[in-house]
PDB file of C-alpha atoms in Angstrom:
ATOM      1  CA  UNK A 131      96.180 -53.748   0.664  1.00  0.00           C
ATOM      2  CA  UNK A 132      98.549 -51.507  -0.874  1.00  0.00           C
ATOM      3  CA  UNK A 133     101.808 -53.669  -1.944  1.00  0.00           C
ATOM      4  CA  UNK A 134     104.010 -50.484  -1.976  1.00  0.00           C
ATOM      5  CA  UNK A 135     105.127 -51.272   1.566  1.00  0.00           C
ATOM      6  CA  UNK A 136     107.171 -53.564   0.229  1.00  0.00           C
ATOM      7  CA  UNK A 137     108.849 -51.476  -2.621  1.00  0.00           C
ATOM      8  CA  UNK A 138     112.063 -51.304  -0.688  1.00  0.00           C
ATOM      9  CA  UNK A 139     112.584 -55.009  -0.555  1.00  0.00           C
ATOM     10  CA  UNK A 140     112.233 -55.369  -3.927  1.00  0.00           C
ATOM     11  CA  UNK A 141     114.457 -52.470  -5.146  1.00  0.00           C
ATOM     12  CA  UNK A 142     117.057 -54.124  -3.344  1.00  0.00           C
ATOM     13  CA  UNK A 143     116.655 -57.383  -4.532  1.00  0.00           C
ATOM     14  CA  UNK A 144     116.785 -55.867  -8.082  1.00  0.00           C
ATOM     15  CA  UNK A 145     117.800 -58.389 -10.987  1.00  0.00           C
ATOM     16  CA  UNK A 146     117.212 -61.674  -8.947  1.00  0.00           C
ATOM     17  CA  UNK A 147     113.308 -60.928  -8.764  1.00  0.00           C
ATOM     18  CA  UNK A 148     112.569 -60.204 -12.624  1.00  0.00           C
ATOM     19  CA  UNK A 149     110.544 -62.441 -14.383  1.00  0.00           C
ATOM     20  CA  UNK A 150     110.514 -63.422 -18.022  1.00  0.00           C
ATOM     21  CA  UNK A 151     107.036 -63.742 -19.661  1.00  0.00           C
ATOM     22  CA  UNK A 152     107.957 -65.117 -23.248  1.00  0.00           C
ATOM     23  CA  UNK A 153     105.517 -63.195 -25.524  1.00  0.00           C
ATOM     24  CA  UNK A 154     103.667 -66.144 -26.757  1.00  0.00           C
ATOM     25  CA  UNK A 155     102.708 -66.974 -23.301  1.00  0.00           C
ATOM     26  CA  UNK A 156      98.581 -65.891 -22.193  1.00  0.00           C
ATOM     27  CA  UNK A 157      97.687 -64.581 -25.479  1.00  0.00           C
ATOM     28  CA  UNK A 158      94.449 -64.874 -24.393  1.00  0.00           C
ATOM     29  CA  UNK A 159      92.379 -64.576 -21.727  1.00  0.00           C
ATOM     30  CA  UNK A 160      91.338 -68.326 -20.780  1.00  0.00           C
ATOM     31  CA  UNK A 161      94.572 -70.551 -19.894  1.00  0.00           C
ATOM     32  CA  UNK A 162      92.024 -73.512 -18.837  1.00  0.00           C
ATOM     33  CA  UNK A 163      88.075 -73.145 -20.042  1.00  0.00           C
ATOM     34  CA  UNK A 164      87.570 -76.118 -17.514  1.00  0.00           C
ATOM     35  CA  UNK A 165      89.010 -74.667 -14.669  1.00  0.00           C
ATOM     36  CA  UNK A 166      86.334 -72.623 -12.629  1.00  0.00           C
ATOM     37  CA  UNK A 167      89.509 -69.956 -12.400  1.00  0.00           C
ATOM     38  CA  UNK A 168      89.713 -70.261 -16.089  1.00  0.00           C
ATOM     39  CA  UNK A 169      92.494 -67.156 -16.324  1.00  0.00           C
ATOM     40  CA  UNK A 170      94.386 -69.111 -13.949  1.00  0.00           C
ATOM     41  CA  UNK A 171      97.830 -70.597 -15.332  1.00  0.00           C
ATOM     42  CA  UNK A 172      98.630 -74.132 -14.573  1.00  0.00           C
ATOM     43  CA  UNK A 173     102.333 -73.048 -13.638  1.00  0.00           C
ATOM     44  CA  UNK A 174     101.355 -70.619 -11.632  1.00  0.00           C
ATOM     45  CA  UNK A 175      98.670 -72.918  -9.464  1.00  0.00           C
ATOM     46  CA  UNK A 176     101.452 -75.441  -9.061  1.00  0.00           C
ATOM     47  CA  UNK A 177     103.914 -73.076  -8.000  1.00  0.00           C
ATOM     48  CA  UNK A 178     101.302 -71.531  -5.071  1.00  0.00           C
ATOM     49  CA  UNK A 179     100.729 -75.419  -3.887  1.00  0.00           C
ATOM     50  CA  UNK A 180     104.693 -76.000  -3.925  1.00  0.00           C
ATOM     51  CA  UNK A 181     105.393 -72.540  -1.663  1.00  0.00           C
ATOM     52  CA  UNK A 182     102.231 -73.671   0.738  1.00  0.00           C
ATOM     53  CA  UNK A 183     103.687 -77.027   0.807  1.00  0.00           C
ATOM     54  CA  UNK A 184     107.359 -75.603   1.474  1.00  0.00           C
ATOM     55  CA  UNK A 185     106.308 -73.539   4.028  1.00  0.00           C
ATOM     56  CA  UNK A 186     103.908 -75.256   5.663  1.00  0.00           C
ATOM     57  CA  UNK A 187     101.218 -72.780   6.427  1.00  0.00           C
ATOM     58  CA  UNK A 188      98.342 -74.644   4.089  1.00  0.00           C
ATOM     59  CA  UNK A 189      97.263 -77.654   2.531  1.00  0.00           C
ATOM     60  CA  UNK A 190      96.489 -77.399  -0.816  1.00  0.00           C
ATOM     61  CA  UNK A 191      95.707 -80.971  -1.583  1.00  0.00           C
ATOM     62  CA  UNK A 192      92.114 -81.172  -3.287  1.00  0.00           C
ATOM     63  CA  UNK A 193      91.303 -77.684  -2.981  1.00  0.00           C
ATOM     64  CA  UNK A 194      90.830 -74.533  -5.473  1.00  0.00           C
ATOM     65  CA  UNK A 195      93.657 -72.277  -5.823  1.00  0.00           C
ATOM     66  CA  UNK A 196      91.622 -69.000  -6.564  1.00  0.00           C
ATOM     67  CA  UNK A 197      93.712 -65.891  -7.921  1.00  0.00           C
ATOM     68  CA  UNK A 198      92.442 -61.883  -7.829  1.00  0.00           C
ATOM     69  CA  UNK A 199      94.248 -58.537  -8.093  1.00  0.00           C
ATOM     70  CA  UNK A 200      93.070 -57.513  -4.655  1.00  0.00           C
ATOM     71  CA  UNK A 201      91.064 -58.652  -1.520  1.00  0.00           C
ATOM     72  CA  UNK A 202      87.642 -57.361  -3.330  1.00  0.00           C
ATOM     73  CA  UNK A 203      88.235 -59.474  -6.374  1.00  0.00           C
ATOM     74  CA  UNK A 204      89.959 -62.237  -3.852  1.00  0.00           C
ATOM     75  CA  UNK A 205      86.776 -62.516  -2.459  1.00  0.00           C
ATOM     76  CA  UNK A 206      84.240 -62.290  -5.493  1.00  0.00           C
ATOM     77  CA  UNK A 207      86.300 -65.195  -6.831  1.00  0.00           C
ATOM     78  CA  UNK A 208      86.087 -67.065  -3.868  1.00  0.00           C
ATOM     79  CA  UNK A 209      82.062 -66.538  -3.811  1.00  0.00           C
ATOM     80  CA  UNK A 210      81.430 -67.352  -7.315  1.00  0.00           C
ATOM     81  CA  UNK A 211      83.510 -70.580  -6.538  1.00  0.00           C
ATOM     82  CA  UNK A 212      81.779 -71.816  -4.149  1.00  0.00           C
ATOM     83  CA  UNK A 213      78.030 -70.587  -4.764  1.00  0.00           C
ATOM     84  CA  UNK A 214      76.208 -73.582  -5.910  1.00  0.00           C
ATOM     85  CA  UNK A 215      75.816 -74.384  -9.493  1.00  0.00           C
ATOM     86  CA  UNK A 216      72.501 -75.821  -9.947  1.00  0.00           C
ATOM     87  CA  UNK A 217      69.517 -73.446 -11.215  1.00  0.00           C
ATOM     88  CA  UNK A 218      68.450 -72.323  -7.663  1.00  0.00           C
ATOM     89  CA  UNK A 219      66.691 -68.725  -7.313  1.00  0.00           C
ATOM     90  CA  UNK A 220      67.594 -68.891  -3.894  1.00  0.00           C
ATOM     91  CA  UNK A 221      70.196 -65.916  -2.977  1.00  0.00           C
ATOM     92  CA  UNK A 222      73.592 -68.055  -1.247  1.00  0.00           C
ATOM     93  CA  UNK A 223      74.342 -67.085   2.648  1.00  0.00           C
ATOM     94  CA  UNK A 224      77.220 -65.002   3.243  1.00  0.00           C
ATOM     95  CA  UNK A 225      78.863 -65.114   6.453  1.00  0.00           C
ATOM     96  CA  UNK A 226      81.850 -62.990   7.266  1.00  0.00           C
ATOM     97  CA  UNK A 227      83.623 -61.823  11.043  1.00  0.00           C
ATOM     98  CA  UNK A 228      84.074 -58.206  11.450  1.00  0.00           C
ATOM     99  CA  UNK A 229      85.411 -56.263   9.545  1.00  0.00           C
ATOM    100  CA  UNK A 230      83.771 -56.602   6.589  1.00  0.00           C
ATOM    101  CA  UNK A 231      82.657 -55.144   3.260  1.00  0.00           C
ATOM    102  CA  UNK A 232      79.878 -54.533   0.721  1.00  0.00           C
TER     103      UNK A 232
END
């Protein structure tokens, strides 16, 4: 979705929502080559699991955290993560509840 509905929050909470990315920080595109999210960074997958854990709504113990710029890319990533990795010709099954995309 479109995060602009939330612009107004955020103008108001001004100052005490910036971030500061030092420069040296994700010169390059892989953070962790072994990672199967391998632009994912490790402070940022720990901070996800600590909000889920604060607030209760998921367990992230033993499972992939898996990042994307949109619900298209969301679920791409999530595909690709769990389509199997042995040398198969065999297309994977998708299953998905209305609505859905292609």
């Amino acid at each position: 979705g479109d995060p602009t509905m939330y612009e107004q929050f955020w103008e108001k909470t001004g100052e005490k929502a910036t971030i500061v990315i030092p420069g040296w920080q994700s010169l390059s595109y892989f953070s962790d080559i072994s990672n199967v999210c391998w632009f994912l960074e490790a402070e940022f997958a720990g901070e996800v699991r600590r909000l889920h854990k604060l607030v209760g709504n998921a367990n992230t113990d033993d499972r992939h955290i898996v990042v994307g710029t949109g619900s298209t890319q969301l679920y791409m990533a999530a595909l690709y993560a769990l389509a199997p990795t042995d040398t198969s010709k065999q297309p994977i099954r998708v299953v998905s509840a209305a609505p859905f995309y292609s």
